[in-house]
mmCIF file of C-alpha atoms and ligand atoms in Angstrom:
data_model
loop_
_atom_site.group_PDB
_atom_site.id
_atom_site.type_symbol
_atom_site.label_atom_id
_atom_site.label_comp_id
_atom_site.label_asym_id
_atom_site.label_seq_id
_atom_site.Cartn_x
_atom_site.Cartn_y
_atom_site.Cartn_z
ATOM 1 C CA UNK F 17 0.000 0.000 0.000
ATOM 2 C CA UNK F 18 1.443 3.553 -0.894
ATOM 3 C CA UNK F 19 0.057 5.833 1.718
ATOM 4 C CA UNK F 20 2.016 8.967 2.705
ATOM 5 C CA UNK F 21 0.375 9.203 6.161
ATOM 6 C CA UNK F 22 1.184 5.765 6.909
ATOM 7 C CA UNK F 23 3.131 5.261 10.222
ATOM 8 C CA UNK F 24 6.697 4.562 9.084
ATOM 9 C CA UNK F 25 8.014 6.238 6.253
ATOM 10 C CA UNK F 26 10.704 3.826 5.093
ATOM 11 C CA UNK F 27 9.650 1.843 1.986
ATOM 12 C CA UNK F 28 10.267 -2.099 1.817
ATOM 13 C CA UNK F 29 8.935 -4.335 -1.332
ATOM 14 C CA UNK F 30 6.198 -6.735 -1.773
ATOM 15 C CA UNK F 31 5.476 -8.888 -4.307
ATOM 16 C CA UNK F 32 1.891 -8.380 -6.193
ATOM 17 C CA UNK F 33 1.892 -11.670 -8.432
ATOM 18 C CA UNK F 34 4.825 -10.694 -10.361
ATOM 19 C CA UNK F 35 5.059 -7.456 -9.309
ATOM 20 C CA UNK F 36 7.257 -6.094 -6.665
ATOM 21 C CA UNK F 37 5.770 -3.023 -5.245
ATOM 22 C CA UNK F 38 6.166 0.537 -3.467
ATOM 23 C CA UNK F 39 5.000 -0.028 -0.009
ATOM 24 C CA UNK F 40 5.281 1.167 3.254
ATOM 25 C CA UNK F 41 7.204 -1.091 5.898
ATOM 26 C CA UNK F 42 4.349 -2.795 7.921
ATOM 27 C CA UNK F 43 6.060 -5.383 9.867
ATOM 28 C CA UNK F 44 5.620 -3.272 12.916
ATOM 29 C CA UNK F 45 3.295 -5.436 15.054
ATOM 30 C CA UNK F 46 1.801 -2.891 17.616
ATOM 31 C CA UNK F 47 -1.219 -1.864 16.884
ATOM 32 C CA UNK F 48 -1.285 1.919 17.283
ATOM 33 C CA UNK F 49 -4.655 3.824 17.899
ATOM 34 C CA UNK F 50 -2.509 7.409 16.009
ATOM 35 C CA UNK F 51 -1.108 5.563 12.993
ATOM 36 C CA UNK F 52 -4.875 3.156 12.549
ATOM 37 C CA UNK F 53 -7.413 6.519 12.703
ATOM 38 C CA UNK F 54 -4.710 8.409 9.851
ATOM 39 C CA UNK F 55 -4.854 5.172 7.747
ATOM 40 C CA UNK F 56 -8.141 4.692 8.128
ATOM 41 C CA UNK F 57 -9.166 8.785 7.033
ATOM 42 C CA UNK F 58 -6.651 8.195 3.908
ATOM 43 C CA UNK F 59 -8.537 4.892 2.710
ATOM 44 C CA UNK F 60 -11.952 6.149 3.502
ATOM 45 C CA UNK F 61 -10.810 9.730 1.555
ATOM 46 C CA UNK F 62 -8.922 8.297 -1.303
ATOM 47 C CA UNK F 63 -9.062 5.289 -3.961
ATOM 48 C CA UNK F 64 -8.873 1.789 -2.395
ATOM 49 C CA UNK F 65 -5.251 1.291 -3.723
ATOM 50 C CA UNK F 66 -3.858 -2.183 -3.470
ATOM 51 C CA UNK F 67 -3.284 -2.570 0.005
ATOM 52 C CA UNK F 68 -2.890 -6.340 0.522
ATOM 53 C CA UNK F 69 -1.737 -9.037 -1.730
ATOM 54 C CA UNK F 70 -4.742 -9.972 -3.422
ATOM 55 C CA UNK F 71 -4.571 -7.084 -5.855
ATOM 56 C CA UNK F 72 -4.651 -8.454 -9.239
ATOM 57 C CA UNK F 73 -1.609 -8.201 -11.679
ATOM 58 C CA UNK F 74 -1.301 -5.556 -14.699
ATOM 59 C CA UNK F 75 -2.237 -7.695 -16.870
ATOM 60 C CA UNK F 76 -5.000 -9.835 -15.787
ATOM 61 C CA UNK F 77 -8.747 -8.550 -15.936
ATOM 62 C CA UNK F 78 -9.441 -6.900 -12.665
ATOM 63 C CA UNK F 79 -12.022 -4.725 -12.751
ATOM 64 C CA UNK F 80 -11.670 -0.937 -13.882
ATOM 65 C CA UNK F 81 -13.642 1.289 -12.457
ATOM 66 C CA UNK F 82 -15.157 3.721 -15.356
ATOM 67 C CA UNK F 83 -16.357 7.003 -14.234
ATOM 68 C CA UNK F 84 -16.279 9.451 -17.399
ATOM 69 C CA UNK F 85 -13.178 8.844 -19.147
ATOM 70 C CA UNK F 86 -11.392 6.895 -16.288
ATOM 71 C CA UNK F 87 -12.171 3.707 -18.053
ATOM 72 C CA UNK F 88 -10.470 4.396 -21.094
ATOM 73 C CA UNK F 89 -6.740 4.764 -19.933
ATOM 74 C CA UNK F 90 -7.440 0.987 -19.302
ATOM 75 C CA UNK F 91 -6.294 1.337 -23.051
ATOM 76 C CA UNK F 92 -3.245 2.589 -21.799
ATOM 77 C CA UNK F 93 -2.170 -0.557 -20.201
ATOM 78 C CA UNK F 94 -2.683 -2.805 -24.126
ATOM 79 C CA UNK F 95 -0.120 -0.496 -25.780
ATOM 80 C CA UNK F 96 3.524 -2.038 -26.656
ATOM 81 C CA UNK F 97 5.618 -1.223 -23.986
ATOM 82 C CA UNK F 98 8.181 1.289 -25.380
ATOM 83 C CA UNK F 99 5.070 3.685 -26.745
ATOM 84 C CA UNK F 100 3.576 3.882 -22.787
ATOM 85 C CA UNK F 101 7.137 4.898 -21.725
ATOM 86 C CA UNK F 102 6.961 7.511 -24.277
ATOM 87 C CA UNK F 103 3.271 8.567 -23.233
ATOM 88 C CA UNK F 104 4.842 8.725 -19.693
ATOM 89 C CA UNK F 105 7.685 10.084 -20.251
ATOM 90 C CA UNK F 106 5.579 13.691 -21.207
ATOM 91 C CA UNK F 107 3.873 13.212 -17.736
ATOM 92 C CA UNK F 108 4.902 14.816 -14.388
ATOM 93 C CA UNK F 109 4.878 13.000 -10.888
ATOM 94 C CA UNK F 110 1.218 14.773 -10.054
ATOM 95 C CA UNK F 111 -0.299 13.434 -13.573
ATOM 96 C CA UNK F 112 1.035 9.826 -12.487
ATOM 97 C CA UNK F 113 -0.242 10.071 -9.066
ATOM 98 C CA UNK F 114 -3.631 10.805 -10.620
ATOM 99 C CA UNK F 115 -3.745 8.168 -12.935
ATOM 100 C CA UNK F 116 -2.955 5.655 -10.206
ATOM 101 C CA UNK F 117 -5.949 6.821 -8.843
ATOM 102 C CA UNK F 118 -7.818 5.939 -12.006
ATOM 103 C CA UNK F 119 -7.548 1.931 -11.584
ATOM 104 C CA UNK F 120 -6.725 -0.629 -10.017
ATOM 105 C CA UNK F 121 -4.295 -1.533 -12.512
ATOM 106 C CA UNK F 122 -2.792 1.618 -13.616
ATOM 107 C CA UNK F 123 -2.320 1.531 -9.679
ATOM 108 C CA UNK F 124 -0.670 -1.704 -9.703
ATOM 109 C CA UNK F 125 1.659 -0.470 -12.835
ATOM 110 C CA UNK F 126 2.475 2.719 -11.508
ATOM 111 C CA UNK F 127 3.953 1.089 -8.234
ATOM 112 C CA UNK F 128 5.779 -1.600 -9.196
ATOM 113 C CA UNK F 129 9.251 -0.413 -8.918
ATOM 114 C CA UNK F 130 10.336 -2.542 -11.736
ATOM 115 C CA UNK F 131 8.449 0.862 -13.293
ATOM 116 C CA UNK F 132 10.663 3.269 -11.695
ATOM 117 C CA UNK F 133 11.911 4.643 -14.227
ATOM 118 C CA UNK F 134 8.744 5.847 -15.040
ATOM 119 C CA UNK F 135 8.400 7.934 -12.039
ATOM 120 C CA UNK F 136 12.126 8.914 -13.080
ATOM 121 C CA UNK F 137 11.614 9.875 -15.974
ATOM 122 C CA UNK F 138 8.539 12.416 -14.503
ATOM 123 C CA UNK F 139 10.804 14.075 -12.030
ATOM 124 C CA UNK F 140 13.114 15.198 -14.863
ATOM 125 C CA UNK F 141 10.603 16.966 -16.866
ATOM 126 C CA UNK F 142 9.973 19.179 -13.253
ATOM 127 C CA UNK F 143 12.889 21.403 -13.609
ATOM 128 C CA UNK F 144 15.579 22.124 -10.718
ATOM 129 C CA UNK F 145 13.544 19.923 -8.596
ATOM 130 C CA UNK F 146 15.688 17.977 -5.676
ATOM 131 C CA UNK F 147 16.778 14.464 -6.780
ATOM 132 C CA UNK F 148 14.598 11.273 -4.918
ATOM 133 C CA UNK F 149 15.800 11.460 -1.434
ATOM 134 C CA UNK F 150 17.130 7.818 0.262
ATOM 135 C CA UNK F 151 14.307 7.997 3.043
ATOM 136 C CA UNK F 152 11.270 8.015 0.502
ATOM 137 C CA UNK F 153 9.717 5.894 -2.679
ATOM 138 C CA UNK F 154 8.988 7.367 -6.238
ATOM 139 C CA UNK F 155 5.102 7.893 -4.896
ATOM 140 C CA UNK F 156 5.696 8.589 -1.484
ATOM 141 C CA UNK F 157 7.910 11.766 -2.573
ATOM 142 C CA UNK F 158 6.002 12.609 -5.604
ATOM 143 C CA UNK F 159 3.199 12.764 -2.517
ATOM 144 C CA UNK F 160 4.686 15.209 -0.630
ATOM 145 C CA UNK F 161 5.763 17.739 -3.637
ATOM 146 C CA UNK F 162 3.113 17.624 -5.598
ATOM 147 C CA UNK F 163 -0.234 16.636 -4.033
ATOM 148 C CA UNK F 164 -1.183 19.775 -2.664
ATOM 149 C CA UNK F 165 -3.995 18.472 -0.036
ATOM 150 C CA UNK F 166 -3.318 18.277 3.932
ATOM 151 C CA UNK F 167 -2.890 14.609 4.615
ATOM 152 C CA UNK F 168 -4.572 14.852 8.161
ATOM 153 C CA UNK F 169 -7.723 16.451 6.727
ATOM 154 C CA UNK F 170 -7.443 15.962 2.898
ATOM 155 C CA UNK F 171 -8.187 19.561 2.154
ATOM 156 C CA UNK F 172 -6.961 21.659 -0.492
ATOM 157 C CA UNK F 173 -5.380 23.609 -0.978
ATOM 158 C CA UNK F 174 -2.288 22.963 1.777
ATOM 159 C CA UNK F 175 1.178 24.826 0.520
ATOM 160 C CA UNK F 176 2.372 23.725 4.561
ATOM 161 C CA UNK F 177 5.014 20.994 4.137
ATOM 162 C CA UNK F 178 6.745 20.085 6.922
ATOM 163 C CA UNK F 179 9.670 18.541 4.587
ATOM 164 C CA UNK F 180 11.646 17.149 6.867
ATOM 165 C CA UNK F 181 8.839 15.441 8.649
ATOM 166 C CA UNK F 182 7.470 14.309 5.355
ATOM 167 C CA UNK F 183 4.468 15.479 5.689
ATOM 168 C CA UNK F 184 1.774 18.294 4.462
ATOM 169 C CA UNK F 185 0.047 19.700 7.335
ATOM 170 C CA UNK F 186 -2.156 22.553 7.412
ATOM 171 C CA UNK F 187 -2.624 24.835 10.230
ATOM 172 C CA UNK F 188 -5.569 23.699 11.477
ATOM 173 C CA UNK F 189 -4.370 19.680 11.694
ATOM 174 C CA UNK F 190 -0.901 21.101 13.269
ATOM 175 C CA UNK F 191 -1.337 21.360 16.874
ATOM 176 C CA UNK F 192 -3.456 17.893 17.063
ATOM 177 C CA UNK F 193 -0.827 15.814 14.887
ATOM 178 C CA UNK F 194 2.175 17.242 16.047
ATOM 179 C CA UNK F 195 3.416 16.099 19.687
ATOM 180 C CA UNK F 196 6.354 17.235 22.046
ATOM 181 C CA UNK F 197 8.435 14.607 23.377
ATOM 182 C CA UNK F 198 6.220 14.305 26.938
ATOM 183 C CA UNK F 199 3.326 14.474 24.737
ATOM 184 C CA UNK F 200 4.485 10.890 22.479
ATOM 185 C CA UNK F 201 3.230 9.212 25.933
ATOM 186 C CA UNK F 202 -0.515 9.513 24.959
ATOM 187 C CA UNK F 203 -0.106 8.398 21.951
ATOM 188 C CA UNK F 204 2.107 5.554 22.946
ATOM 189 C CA UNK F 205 1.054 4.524 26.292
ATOM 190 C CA UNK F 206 2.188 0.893 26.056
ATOM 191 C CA UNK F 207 5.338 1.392 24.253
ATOM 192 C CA UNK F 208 6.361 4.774 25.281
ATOM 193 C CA UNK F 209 9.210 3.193 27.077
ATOM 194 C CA UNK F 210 10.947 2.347 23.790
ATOM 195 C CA UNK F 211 9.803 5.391 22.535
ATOM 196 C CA UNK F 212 12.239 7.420 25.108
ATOM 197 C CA UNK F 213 14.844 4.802 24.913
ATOM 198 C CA UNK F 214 14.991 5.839 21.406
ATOM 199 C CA UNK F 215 15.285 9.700 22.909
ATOM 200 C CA UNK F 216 17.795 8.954 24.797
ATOM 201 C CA UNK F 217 19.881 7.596 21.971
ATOM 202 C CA UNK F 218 19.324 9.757 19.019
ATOM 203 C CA UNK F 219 17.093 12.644 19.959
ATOM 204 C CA UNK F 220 19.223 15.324 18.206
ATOM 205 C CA UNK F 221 18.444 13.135 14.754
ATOM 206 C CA UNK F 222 14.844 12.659 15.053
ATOM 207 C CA UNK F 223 13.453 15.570 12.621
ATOM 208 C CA UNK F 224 11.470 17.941 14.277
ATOM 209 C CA UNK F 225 9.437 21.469 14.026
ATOM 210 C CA UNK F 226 10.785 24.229 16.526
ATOM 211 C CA UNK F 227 7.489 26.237 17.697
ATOM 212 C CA UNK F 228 6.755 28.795 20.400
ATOM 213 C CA UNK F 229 6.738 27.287 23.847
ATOM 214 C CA UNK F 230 4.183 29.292 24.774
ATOM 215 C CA UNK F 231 1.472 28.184 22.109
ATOM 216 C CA UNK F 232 -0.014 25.311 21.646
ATOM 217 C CA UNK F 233 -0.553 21.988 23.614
ATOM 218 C CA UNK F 234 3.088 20.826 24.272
ATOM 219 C CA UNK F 235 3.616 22.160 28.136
ATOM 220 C CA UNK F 236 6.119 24.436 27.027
ATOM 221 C CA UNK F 237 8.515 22.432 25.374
ATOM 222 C CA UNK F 238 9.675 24.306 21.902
ATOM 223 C CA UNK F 239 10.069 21.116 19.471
ATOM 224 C CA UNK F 240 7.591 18.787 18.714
ATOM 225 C CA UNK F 241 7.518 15.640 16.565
ATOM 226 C CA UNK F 242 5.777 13.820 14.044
ATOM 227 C CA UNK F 243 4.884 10.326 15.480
ATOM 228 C CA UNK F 244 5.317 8.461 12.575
ATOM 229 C CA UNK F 245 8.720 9.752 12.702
ATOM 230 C CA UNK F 246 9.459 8.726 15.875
ATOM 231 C CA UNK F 247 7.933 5.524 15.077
ATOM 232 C CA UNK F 248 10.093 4.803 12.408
ATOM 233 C CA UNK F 249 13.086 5.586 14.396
ATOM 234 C CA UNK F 250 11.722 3.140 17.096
ATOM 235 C CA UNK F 251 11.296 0.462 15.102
ATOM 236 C CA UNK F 252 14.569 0.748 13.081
ATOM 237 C CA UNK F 253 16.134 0.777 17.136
ATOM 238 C CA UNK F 254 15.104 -3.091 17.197
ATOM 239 C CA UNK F 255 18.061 -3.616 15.295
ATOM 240 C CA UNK F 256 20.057 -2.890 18.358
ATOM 241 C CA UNK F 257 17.876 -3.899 20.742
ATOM 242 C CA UNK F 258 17.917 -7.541 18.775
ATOM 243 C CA UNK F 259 21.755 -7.380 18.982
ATOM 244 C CA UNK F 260 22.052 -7.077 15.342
ATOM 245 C CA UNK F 261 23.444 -3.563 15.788
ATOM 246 C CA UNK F 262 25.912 -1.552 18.039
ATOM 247 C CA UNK F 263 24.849 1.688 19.695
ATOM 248 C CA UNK F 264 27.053 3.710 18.350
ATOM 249 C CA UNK F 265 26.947 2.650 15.285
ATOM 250 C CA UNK F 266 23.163 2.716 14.940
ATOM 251 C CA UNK F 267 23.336 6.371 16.512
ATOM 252 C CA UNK F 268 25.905 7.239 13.784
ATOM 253 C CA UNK F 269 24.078 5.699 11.032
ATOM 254 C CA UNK F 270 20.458 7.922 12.026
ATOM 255 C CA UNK F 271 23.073 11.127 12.435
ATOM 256 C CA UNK F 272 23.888 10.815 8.781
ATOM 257 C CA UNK F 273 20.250 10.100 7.803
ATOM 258 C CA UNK F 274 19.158 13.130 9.449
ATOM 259 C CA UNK F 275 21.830 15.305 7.628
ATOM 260 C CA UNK F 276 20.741 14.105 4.644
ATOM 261 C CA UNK F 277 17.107 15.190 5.094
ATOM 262 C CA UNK F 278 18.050 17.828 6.844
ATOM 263 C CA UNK F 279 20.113 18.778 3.376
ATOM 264 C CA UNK F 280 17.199 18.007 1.444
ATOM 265 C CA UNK F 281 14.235 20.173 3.145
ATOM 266 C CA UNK F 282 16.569 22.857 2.511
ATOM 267 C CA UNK F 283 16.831 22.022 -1.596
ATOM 268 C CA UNK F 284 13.441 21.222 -1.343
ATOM 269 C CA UNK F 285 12.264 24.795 0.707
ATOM 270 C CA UNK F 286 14.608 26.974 -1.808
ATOM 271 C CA UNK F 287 12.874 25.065 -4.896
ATOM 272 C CA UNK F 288 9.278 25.943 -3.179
ATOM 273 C CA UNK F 289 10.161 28.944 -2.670
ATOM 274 C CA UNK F 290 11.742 30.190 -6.294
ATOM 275 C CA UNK F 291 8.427 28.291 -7.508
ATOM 276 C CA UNK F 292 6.181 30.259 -5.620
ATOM 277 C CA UNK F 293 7.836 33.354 -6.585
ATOM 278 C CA UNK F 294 8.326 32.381 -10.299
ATOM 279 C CA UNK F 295 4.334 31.333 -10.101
ATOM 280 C CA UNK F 296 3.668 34.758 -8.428
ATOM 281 C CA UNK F 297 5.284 36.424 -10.797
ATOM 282 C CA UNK F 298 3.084 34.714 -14.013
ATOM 283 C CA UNK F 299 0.242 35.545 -12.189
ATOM 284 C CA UNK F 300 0.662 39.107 -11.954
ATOM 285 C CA UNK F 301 1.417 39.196 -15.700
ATOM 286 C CA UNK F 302 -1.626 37.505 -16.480
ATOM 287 C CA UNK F 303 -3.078 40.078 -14.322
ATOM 288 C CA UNK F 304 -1.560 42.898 -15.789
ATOM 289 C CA UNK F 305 -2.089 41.777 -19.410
ATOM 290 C CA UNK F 306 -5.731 40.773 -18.817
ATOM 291 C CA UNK F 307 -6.553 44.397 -17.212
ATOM 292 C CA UNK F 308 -4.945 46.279 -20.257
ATOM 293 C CA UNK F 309 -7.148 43.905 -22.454
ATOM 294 C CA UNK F 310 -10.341 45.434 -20.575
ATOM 295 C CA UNK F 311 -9.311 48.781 -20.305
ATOM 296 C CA UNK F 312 -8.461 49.205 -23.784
ATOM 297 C CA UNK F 313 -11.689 47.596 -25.254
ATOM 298 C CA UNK F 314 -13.784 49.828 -22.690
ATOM 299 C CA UNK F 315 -11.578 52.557 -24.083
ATOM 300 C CA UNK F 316 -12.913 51.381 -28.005
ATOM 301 C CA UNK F 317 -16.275 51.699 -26.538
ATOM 302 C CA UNK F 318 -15.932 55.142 -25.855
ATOM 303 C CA UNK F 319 -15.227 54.894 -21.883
ATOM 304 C CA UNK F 320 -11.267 56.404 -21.875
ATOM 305 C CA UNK F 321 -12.510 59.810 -20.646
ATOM 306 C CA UNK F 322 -14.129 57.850 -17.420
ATOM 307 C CA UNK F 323 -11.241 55.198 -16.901
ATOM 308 C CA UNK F 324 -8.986 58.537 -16.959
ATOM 309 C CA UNK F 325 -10.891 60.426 -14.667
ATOM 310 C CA UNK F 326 -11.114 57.620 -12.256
ATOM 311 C CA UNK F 327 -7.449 57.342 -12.438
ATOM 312 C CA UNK F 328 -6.750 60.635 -12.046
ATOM 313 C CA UNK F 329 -8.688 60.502 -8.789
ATOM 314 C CA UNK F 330 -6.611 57.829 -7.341
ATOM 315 C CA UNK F 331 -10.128 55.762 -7.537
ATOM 316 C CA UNK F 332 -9.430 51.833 -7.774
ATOM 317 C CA UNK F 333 -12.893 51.099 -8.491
ATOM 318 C CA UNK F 334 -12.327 49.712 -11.902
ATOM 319 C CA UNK F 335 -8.901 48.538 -11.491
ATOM 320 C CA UNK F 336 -9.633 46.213 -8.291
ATOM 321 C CA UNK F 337 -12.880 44.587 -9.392
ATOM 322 C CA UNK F 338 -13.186 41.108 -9.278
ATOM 323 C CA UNK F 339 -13.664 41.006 -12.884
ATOM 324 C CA UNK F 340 -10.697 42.886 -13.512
ATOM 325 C CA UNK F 341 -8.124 41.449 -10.776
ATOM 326 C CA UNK F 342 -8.309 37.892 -12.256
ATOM 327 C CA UNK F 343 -5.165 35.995 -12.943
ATOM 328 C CA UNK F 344 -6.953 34.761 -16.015
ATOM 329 C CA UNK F 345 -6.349 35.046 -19.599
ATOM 330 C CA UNK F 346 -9.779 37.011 -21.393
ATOM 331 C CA UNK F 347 -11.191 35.098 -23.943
ATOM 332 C CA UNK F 348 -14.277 36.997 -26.231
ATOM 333 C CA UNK F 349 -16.631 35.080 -24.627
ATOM 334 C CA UNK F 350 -16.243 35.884 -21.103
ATOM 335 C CA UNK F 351 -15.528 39.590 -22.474
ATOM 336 C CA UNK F 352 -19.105 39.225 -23.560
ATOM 337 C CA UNK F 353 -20.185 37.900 -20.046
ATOM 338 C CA UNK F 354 -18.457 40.954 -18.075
ATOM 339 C CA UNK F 355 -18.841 44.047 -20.609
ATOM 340 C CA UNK F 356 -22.188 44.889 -19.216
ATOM 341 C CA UNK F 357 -21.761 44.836 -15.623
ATOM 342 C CA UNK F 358 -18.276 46.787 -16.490
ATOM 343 C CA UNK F 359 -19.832 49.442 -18.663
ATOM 344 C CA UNK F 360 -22.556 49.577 -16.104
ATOM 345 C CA UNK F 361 -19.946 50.679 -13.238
ATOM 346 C CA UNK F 362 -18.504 53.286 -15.803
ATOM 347 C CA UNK F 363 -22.399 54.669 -16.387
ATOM 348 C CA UNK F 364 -23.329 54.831 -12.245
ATOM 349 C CA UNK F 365 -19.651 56.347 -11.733
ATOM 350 C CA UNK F 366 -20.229 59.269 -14.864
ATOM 351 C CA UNK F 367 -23.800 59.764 -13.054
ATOM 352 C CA UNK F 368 -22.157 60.218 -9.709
ATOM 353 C CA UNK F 369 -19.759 63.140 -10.905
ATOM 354 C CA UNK F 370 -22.502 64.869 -12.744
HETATM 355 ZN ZN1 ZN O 424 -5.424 19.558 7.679
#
């Protein structure tokens, strides 16, 4: 099963008839009330995704469910091999996260990781973005840059990622998902001894969020956690507590993880940010472009003497209305739709000054 709110974050294979798959470790026995409600929301909010090993193969006859046009990228899935590499190859990780939604075997394609490359290939057409980090799968990253819900609530839109928590959390999910460390002990009342063993071993690599002490529900303490984080960490700690591992090195080996996520949510914040700013920046010409396009067809209409009037006043009443301020190109037909509410303001404004 691919699920980004999942309780452990590290990815481990299965085998789906032939296929070996993108999952999510699972081999974590304790049954956790946290992880079980947040896996629970995802299934009941998204597609029922192959989550056990029943899930039928690629190629057999499973059944596609049509809704519209879903149906018919079954078709995808007949083509010769090398021409649905090329189809994907024009795709970007968002448009093959929805088609895995489409069906279940699109779903079943789209994680095998013998299809990689696919996924690959869709993170170079997204340029400058930070290369597939160690700690996360093809979907499970493609997830967290692209799928622009909160995956506590499932709303959109949520620009919030916590990136080095791996998760997108929006303001109103923060303060219940997030825990400080005394906190973890109501979510983890019967293993919360492990859970500060861990602490005590590594808590300078367990990847936090630093927040006011004096907000929020963590009794003053100024970092709080993710618990499927922390999870993760505890589970990987078995290794040690098995024998199977030193201490130190164990401790060394999480130190070099968290640099390297740590190195990462900074790629990956600079990239949001110089994408924000670059999409910011389109908007506003759109903007710009789109009010020049009105004002000079009011203009042809014989309404320049008004618009200059109003602008001489310092008025914004043309300039700021909502049909004006869109970020959206103007076709002729919603010109049509808008002229005579527009010419209508310019009429009650000329009336006002007379
Ligand atoms: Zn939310």
């Amino acid at each position: 099963m691919y699920n980004s709110r999942n309780s452990s974050r590290t990815s481990s294979k299965i085998r789906i008839g032939d296929t070996e798959a993108f999952v999510l470790s699972s081999d974590d026995s304790e049954v956790e009330n946290f992880e079980t409600k947040y896996i629970s929301n995802y299934l009941n909010t998204n597609d029922k995704g192959p989550s056990s090993g029943n899930v039928a193969h690629p190629q057999s006859s499973s059944r596609i469910v049509k809704r519209g046009n879903r149906g018919k990228l079954e078709g995808m899935l007949k083509l010769p091999l090398d021409l649905e590499l090329e189809i994907y190859s024009y795709l970007e990780p968002l448009d093959l996260l929805r088609l895995s939604r489409t069906s279940k075997d699109l779903r079943v394609f789209l994680m095998s990781r013998s299809n990689a490359i696919v996924w690959r290939a869709a993170r170079s057409n997204v340029p400058d973005l930070p290369p597939l980090p160690s700690d996360l799968s093809e979907p499970e990253y493609a997830n967290l840059v692209f799928a622009s819900y909160c995956h506590m609530c499932m709303r959109r839109p949520c620009e919030t990622v916590i990136w080095q928590c791996r998760v997108r959390c929006c303001n109103r999910c923060f303060d219940s998902t997030f825990y400080s460390r005394s906190n973890l002990h109501s979510v983890w009342k019967r293993s919360y001894a492990s859970t500060f063993i861990v602490f005590k071993a590594a808590a300078e690599y367990i990847p936090c969020v630093k927040v006011a002490p004096w907000k929020g529900p963590w009794n003053g303490e100024d970092k709080v956690f993710f618990p499927p984080n922390v999870r993760t960490l505890r589970h990987k700690y078995r290794l040690v507590r098995k024998g199977e591992m030193g201490q130190e090195e164990w401790v060394a080996q999480q130190k070099q993880l968290y640099e390297e996520i740590m190195e990462h949510t900074a790629a990956c914040s600079d990239w949001q940010k110089a994408n924000n700013d670059k999409r910011a920046e389109e908007l506003q010409i759109t903007r710009s472009k789109r009010k020049s396009l009105i004002y000079n067809k009011l203009q042809a209409l014989g309404w320049g003497d008004e618009i200059d009037r109003l602008d001489a006043e310092g008025s914004t009443l043309l300039s700021t209305h909502k049909f004006v301020r869109q970020a959206k190109d103007l076709t002729d037909k919603a010109w049509t739709g808008i002229q005579p509410q527009l010419v209508k303001l310019l009429e009650e404004s000329q009336q006002r000054r007379l």
